CSV table of C-alpha atoms and ligand atoms in Angstrom, one decimal:
chain,number,residue,atom,x,y,z
C,1,MET,CA,184.7,49.1,158.5
C,2,ALA,CA,181.4,48.6,160.2
C,3,ALA,CA,179.4,45.4,160.3
C,4,SER,CA,176.4,44.1,158.4
C,5,MET,CA,173.0,43.4,159.9
C,6,ALA,CA,173.1,40.0,158.4
C,7,GLY,CA,174.2,38.0,161.3
C,8,GLY,CA,174.0,37.9,165.1
C,9,SER,CA,177.7,37.6,165.7
C,10,CYS,CA,180.9,39.4,164.6
C,11,ARG,CA,182.1,38.1,161.2
C,12,ALA,CA,185.2,38.5,159.2
C,13,GLY,CA,185.0,41.5,156.9
C,14,GLY,CA,181.7,42.5,158.4
C,15,GLY,CA,182.6,43.8,161.9
C,16,CYS,CA,180.4,43.7,164.9
C,17,PRO,CA,176.7,44.6,165.0
C,18,GLY,CA,177.0,46.2,168.5
C,19,ARG,CA,179.9,48.4,167.4
C,20,ARG,CA,178.0,49.3,164.2
C,21,ALA,CA,174.9,50.2,166.1
C,22,LEU,CA,177.0,52.6,168.1
C,23,ALA,CA,178.6,54.0,165.0
C,24,LEU,CA,175.2,54.5,163.3
C,25,LEU,CA,173.9,56.2,166.5
C,26,TRP,CA,176.9,58.5,166.5
C,27,ARG,CA,176.5,59.3,162.8
C,28,GLY,CA,172.8,59.9,163.4
C,29,LEU,CA,173.5,62.3,166.3
C,30,CYS,CA,176.1,64.2,164.2
C,31,SER,CA,174.2,64.4,161.0
C,32,GLY,CA,170.7,65.8,161.7
C,33,SER,CA,168.8,67.9,164.2
C,34,ARG,CA,166.4,65.9,166.4
C,35,ARG,CA,162.8,66.7,166.7
C,36,PRO,CA,160.8,66.2,169.9
C,37,SER,CA,159.2,63.2,168.4
C,38,ASP,CA,162.6,61.7,167.8
C,39,GLU,CA,162.3,62.1,164.1
C,40,ARG,CA,165.1,63.7,162.3
C,41,ASP,CA,165.2,66.2,159.5
C,42,THR,CA,166.4,65.2,156.1
C,43,HIS,CA,166.4,66.7,152.7
C,44,PHE,CA,164.0,66.4,149.8
C,45,GLY,CA,166.0,68.0,147.0
C,46,PHE,CA,167.2,71.3,148.4
C,47,GLN,CA,164.3,71.5,151.0
C,48,THR,CA,164.6,70.4,154.6
C,49,VAL,CA,161.8,68.1,155.6
C,50,SER,CA,161.1,65.5,158.2
C,51,GLU,CA,162.0,61.9,157.4
C,52,ALA,CA,158.3,61.0,157.2
C,53,GLU,CA,157.6,63.9,154.8
C,54,LYS,CA,160.5,62.8,152.6
C,55,GLY,CA,159.0,59.3,152.1
C,56,GLU,CA,155.6,60.8,151.3
C,57,LYS,CA,157.0,63.4,148.9
C,58,VAL,CA,159.1,60.8,147.0
C,59,TYR,CA,156.1,58.6,146.8
C,60,GLN,CA,154.0,61.4,145.3
C,61,VAL,CA,156.7,62.3,142.8
C,62,PHE,CA,156.8,58.8,141.3
C,63,GLU,CA,153.1,58.3,141.6
C,64,THR,CA,152.5,61.4,139.6
C,65,VAL,CA,155.1,60.8,136.9
C,66,ALA,CA,154.7,57.0,136.6
C,67,LYS,CA,152.8,57.0,133.3
C,68,LYS,CA,155.3,59.5,131.6
C,69,TYR,CA,158.4,58.1,133.4
C,70,ASP,CA,159.8,56.2,130.5
C,71,LEU,CA,159.1,59.0,128.0
C,72,MET,CA,160.7,61.5,130.3
C,73,ASN,CA,163.8,59.3,130.8
C,74,ASP,CA,164.3,59.2,127.0
C,75,SER,CA,163.7,62.9,126.5
C,76,MET,CA,165.9,64.1,129.4
C,77,SER,CA,168.8,61.9,128.6
C,78,LEU,CA,168.4,61.8,124.8
C,79,GLY,CA,168.2,58.1,125.2
C,80,ILE,CA,171.6,57.8,127.0
C,81,HIS,CA,170.0,56.2,130.1
C,82,ARG,CA,169.6,53.1,127.9
C,83,VAL,CA,173.3,52.9,127.2
C,84,TRP,CA,174.1,53.3,130.9
C,85,LYS,CA,171.7,50.5,131.8
C,86,ASP,CA,173.2,48.3,129.1
C,87,ILE,CA,176.6,48.9,130.6
C,88,LEU,CA,175.3,47.9,134.0
C,89,LEU,CA,174.1,44.6,132.5
C,90,ARG,CA,177.4,44.0,130.8
C,91,GLN,CA,179.2,44.5,134.1
C,92,MET,CA,176.8,42.1,135.8
C,93,ASN,CA,177.3,39.5,133.0
C,94,PRO,CA,174.7,37.2,134.6
C,95,TYR,CA,174.9,33.5,133.9
C,96,PRO,CA,171.8,31.4,133.3
C,97,GLY,CA,170.4,30.6,136.7
C,98,THR,CA,171.1,33.9,138.3
C,99,GLN,CA,168.6,35.1,140.9
C,100,LEU,CA,168.4,38.9,140.6
C,101,LEU,CA,166.7,41.4,142.9
C,102,ASP,CA,166.2,44.8,141.3
C,103,VAL,CA,165.3,47.2,144.0
C,104,ALA,CA,163.6,50.5,143.1
C,105,GLY,CA,163.0,48.7,139.8
C,106,GLY,CA,160.2,51.0,138.8
C,107,THR,CA,159.0,50.2,135.2
C,108,GLY,CA,161.3,47.3,134.8
C,109,ASP,CA,164.1,48.5,132.6
C,110,ILE,CA,166.9,46.6,134.4
C,111,ALA,CA,164.7,43.5,134.7
C,112,PHE,CA,163.9,43.3,130.9
C,113,ARG,CA,167.6,43.8,130.1
C,114,PHE,CA,168.5,41.0,132.5
C,115,LEU,CA,166.0,38.6,130.9
C,116,ASN,CA,167.3,39.5,127.3
C,117,TYR,CA,170.9,39.1,128.4
C,118,VAL,CA,170.3,35.7,130.0
C,119,ARG,CA,168.3,34.5,127.1
C,120,SER,CA,171.0,35.4,124.7
C,121,GLN,CA,173.6,33.7,126.9
C,122,ARG,CA,171.5,30.5,126.7
C,123,GLU,CA,171.2,30.8,123.0
C,124,ARG,CA,175.0,31.1,122.8
C,125,GLN,CA,175.3,28.0,124.9
C,126,VAL,CA,173.0,26.0,122.6
C,127,GLN,CA,175.0,27.2,119.5
C,128,GLN,CA,178.2,26.1,121.2
C,129,LYS,CA,176.7,22.7,122.0
C,130,LEU,CA,175.6,22.3,118.4
C,131,ARG,CA,178.9,23.3,116.9
C,132,SER,CA,180.8,20.9,119.2
C,133,ASN,CA,178.4,18.1,118.1
C,134,GLN,CA,178.7,18.1,114.3
C,135,ASN,CA,177.2,14.7,113.8
C,136,LEU,CA,173.7,15.3,115.0
C,137,SER,CA,170.7,14.5,112.8
C,138,TRP,CA,168.2,17.3,112.1
C,139,GLN,CA,165.7,15.5,114.4
C,140,GLU,CA,168.2,15.7,117.2
C,141,ILE,CA,169.0,19.3,116.4
C,142,THR,CA,165.3,20.2,116.5
C,143,LYS,CA,164.8,18.3,119.8
C,144,LEU,CA,167.8,20.1,121.3
C,145,TYR,CA,166.3,23.5,120.3
C,146,GLN,CA,162.9,22.6,121.7
C,147,GLU,CA,164.4,21.5,125.0
C,148,GLU,CA,166.4,24.6,125.3
C,149,GLU,CA,163.4,26.8,124.5
C,150,HIS,CA,161.7,25.4,127.5
C,151,ARG,CA,164.7,26.2,129.6
C,152,SER,CA,165.6,29.4,127.8
C,153,LEU,CA,166.3,31.3,131.0
C,154,GLY,CA,168.1,28.4,132.7
C,155,GLY,CA,166.2,29.0,135.9
C,156,SER,CA,167.1,32.7,136.1
C,157,HIS,CA,164.6,34.9,137.8
C,158,VAL,CA,164.3,38.6,138.5
C,159,VAL,CA,162.2,40.2,141.2
C,160,VAL,CA,161.4,43.9,140.6
C,161,CYS,CA,160.8,45.5,144.0
C,162,ASP,CA,159.6,49.0,144.3
C,163,ILE,CA,157.8,51.0,147.0
C,164,ASN,CA,155.5,52.6,144.4
C,165,LYS,CA,152.5,50.7,143.2
C,166,GLU,CA,152.0,53.1,140.2
C,167,MET,CA,155.5,52.6,138.9
C,168,LEU,CA,155.1,48.8,139.2
C,169,LYS,CA,151.7,48.9,137.5
C,170,VAL,CA,153.2,50.7,134.5
C,171,GLY,CA,156.1,48.2,134.6
C,172,LYS,CA,153.7,45.2,134.6
C,173,GLN,CA,151.7,46.6,131.7
C,174,LYS,CA,155.0,47.2,129.8
C,175,SER,CA,156.1,43.6,130.5
C,176,GLN,CA,152.8,42.3,129.0
C,177,ARG,CA,153.1,44.5,126.0
C,178,LEU,CA,156.7,43.4,125.4
C,179,GLY,CA,156.0,39.7,126.0
C,180,TYR,CA,158.0,39.2,129.2
C,181,SER,CA,156.3,36.8,131.5
C,182,GLU,CA,158.6,34.0,132.5
C,183,GLY,CA,161.3,34.5,135.1
C,184,LEU,CA,159.9,37.8,136.4
C,185,SER,CA,157.9,38.9,139.4
C,186,TRP,CA,156.8,42.2,140.9
C,187,VAL,CA,156.9,43.0,144.6
C,188,VAL,CA,155.9,46.1,146.5
C,189,GLY,CA,158.6,46.8,149.1
C,190,ASN,CA,160.8,49.3,150.7
C,191,ALA,CA,164.5,49.2,150.1
C,192,GLU,CA,165.0,50.0,153.8
C,193,GLU,CA,163.1,46.9,154.9
C,194,LEU,CA,163.1,44.3,152.1
C,195,PRO,CA,160.4,41.6,152.3
C,196,PHE,CA,162.9,38.8,151.5
C,197,SER,CA,164.9,36.3,153.6
C,198,ASP,CA,168.6,36.5,154.3
C,199,ASP,CA,171.2,35.2,151.8
C,200,HIS,CA,168.7,34.8,149.0
C,201,PHE,CA,169.9,36.5,145.8
C,202,ASP,CA,173.0,36.3,143.6
C,203,VAL,CA,172.8,39.9,142.5
C,204,TYR,CA,171.2,43.0,143.9
C,205,THR,CA,170.8,46.0,141.6
C,206,ILE,CA,169.5,49.5,142.2
C,207,ALA,CA,169.4,51.9,139.3
C,208,PHE,CA,168.6,55.6,139.9
C,209,GLY,CA,166.8,54.5,143.1
C,210,ILE,CA,169.1,54.8,146.1
C,211,ARG,CA,169.2,58.6,146.2
C,212,ASN,CA,165.5,58.6,146.7
C,213,VAL,CA,165.7,56.5,149.8
C,214,THR,CA,165.5,58.2,153.2
C,215,HIS,CA,168.1,56.1,155.0
C,216,VAL,CA,170.7,55.1,152.5
C,217,ASP,CA,172.7,53.2,155.1
C,218,GLN,CA,169.7,51.0,156.0
C,219,ALA,CA,169.1,50.3,152.3
C,220,LEU,CA,172.7,49.2,152.0
C,221,GLN,CA,172.5,47.0,155.0
C,222,GLU,CA,169.3,45.4,153.6
C,223,ALA,CA,171.1,44.8,150.3
C,224,TYR,CA,173.9,43.0,152.2
C,225,ARG,CA,171.4,40.9,154.2
C,226,VAL,CA,169.4,39.6,151.2
C,227,LEU,CA,172.5,38.7,149.1
C,228,LYS,CA,174.0,35.2,149.2
C,229,PRO,CA,177.6,35.0,150.4
C,230,GLY,CA,179.5,35.7,147.2
C,231,GLY,CA,176.6,37.8,145.9
C,232,ARG,CA,177.1,41.1,144.1
C,233,PHE,CA,175.8,44.6,144.7
C,234,LEU,CA,175.5,46.9,141.7
C,235,CYS,CA,174.3,50.4,141.9
C,236,LEU,CA,173.8,52.8,138.9
C,237,GLU,CA,173.3,56.3,140.2
C,238,PHE,CA,173.8,59.9,139.2
C,239,SER,CA,177.0,61.1,140.6
C,240,HIS,CA,179.5,64.0,140.5
C,241,VAL,CA,180.9,65.2,137.3
C,242,ASN,CA,184.7,65.3,137.1
C,243,ASN,CA,185.2,67.8,134.3
C,244,SER,CA,184.6,71.5,135.0
C,245,LEU,CA,183.4,72.4,131.5
C,246,ILE,CA,181.0,69.5,131.3
C,247,SER,CA,180.0,70.2,134.9
C,248,SER,CA,178.9,73.8,133.9
C,249,LEU,CA,177.1,72.7,130.8
C,250,TYR,CA,175.4,69.9,132.8
C,251,ASP,CA,174.3,72.3,135.5
C,252,LEU,CA,172.9,74.7,132.9
C,253,TYR,CA,171.0,71.8,131.3
C,254,SER,CA,169.8,70.3,134.6
C,255,PHE,CA,168.5,73.5,136.2
C,256,GLN,CA,167.2,75.3,133.1
C,257,VAL,CA,166.0,72.6,130.8
C,258,ILE,CA,165.0,69.5,132.7
C,259,PRO,CA,162.2,71.1,134.9
C,260,VAL,CA,160.8,72.7,131.7
C,261,LEU,CA,160.8,69.3,130.0
C,262,GLY,CA,159.1,67.9,133.1
C,263,GLU,CA,156.4,70.5,132.8
C,264,VAL,CA,155.8,70.1,129.1
C,265,ILE,CA,156.0,66.2,128.9
C,266,ALA,CA,154.8,65.1,132.4
C,267,GLY,CA,153.0,68.2,133.5
C,268,ASP,CA,155.1,68.3,136.6
C,269,TRP,CA,157.8,70.9,137.0
C,270,LYS,CA,158.4,70.2,140.7
C,271,ALA,CA,159.0,66.5,140.3
C,272,TYR,CA,161.8,67.2,137.9
C,273,GLN,CA,163.2,70.0,139.9
C,274,TYR,CA,163.4,67.5,142.8
C,275,LEU,CA,165.2,65.1,140.4
C,276,VAL,CA,167.9,67.6,139.7
C,277,GLU,CA,168.3,68.7,143.3
C,278,SER,CA,168.4,65.2,144.6
C,279,ILE,CA,171.2,64.4,142.3
C,280,ARG,CA,173.2,67.4,143.7
C,281,ARG,CA,172.5,66.2,147.3
C,282,PHE,CA,173.7,62.6,146.7
C,283,PRO,CA,177.2,61.8,148.0
C,284,GLY,CA,180.1,61.8,145.5
C,285,GLN,CA,181.7,58.6,144.3
C,286,GLU,CA,184.3,58.2,147.1
C,287,GLU,CA,181.9,59.0,149.9
C,288,PHE,CA,179.3,56.5,148.5
C,289,LYS,CA,182.0,53.9,148.2
C,290,GLU,CA,182.8,54.3,151.9
C,291,MET,CA,179.1,54.0,152.8
C,292,ILE,CA,179.0,50.7,150.9
C,293,GLU,CA,182.0,49.5,152.8
C,294,ASP,CA,180.4,50.5,156.0
C,295,ALA,CA,177.5,48.1,155.2
C,296,GLY,CA,180.0,45.3,155.2
C,297,PHE,CA,180.7,44.9,151.5
C,298,LEU,CA,184.1,44.1,150.1
C,299,LYS,CA,185.9,44.7,146.8
C,300,VAL,CA,184.0,48.0,146.4
C,301,GLU,CA,184.8,49.7,143.1
C,302,TYR,CA,183.2,52.2,140.9
C,303,GLN,CA,183.2,53.2,137.3
C,304,ASN,CA,182.3,56.7,136.1
C,305,LEU,CA,180.2,56.9,133.0
C,306,SER,CA,179.8,60.1,130.9
C,307,SER,CA,182.5,62.0,133.0
C,308,GLY,CA,180.8,61.0,136.2
C,309,ILE,CA,177.3,62.1,135.4
C,310,VAL,CA,176.5,58.7,136.5
C,311,ALA,CA,178.6,56.0,138.2
C,312,ILE,CA,178.3,52.3,138.7
C,313,HIS,CA,179.3,51.1,142.1
C,314,SER,CA,180.1,47.4,142.4
C,315,ALA,CA,180.7,45.4,145.6
C,316,PHE,CA,180.6,41.8,146.9
C,317,LYS,CA,179.3,40.1,150.0
C,318,LEU,CA,182.3,37.9,150.8
K,401,SAM,C1,164.2,57.2,139.2
K,401,SAM,S1,163.2,55.7,139.5
K,401,SAM,C2,164.2,54.4,138.9
K,401,SAM,C3,163.4,53.3,138.2
K,401,SAM,C4,164.3,52.3,137.5
K,401,SAM,N1,165.2,51.6,138.4
K,401,SAM,C5,165.0,52.8,136.3
K,401,SAM,O1,166.2,52.8,136.3
K,401,SAM,O2,164.4,53.3,135.4
K,401,SAM,C6,163.3,55.6,141.2
K,401,SAM,C7,162.4,54.5,141.8
K,401,SAM,O3,162.8,54.4,143.2
K,401,SAM,C8,161.6,54.0,143.8
K,401,SAM,N2,161.8,54.2,145.3
K,401,SAM,C9,161.9,55.4,145.9
K,401,SAM,N3,162.1,55.1,147.2
K,401,SAM,C10,162.1,53.8,147.4
K,401,SAM,C11,162.2,52.9,148.5
K,401,SAM,N4,162.4,53.4,149.8
K,401,SAM,N5,162.2,51.6,148.3
K,401,SAM,C12,162.0,51.1,147.1
K,401,SAM,N6,161.8,51.9,146.0
K,401,SAM,C13,161.9,53.2,146.2
K,401,SAM,C14,160.6,54.9,143.2
K,401,SAM,O4,159.3,54.5,143.5
K,401,SAM,C15,160.9,54.8,141.8
K,401,SAM,O5,160.3,53.8,141.1
């Protein structure tokens, strides 16, 4: 298992930075053709492009679709993406006080769910307190409620970090419309070079984001770096279907229907063709699990949802 970037010395469960640098160099030499400028080729969907081009193209995709992004998600998945995101939150099961970093957080779906979840956990705590204290007067009960309202998130906070300003803009507007203000901030940043200090967050999430990143291994190392020891990594991503009948139907739907929906709803066929192709290019469940281990994480597990159409990978920085 290779090491994490998060320390200058070799650490248990993490390996040695020097050794990992060599491993990364070796992997790099093996996996792509080098250009004279030292920039490697990569893929953008099924196209081969330079790494710099990929970043620009991904940016353009999300800049173009930002305003229709939520509507397209609901239309393409028939609303099922909401269920997948709810399951992610249930797996996280955040306690009041949790500091969450949601990378590639886009229009804030994970962040809003997080805030709702923590708020309901707090409410449950208040109810329990009241039930265990049967002799309180109504004044005391009212006071308790008021106090808890002020601390309704119990110090929890979520940072939504995304490289795309348009996606964040739509997210911020949505948060104002839905009344989320407390415990939430929006930061422009690249998953491969996060603008946060080491050992900072309790949980790192990335939902439908990591397959868009040019250097997935760097994004994983950054996730490891910014998590506190004991912190949890959770990734929700399209994955590989494990049932041949569903796989054929899913392929048919993906290639024949999704780009058409993209054209009709968002006016952008190519953006949604990229979506479908990028899903096919992303590593399968086991390979991605190994990549997470290579970044230094332990207890790496995954859960397939909807026959592997998506998977949740979970891991810890221990
Ligand atoms: C499919 S959207 C997912 C948005 C949100 N997480 C959700 O589940 O609805 C992918 C997001 O990844 C962002 N993204 C792509 N490359 C990124 C990078 N290198 N760093 C941070 N965000 C990135 C895009 O801007 C876009 O908002």
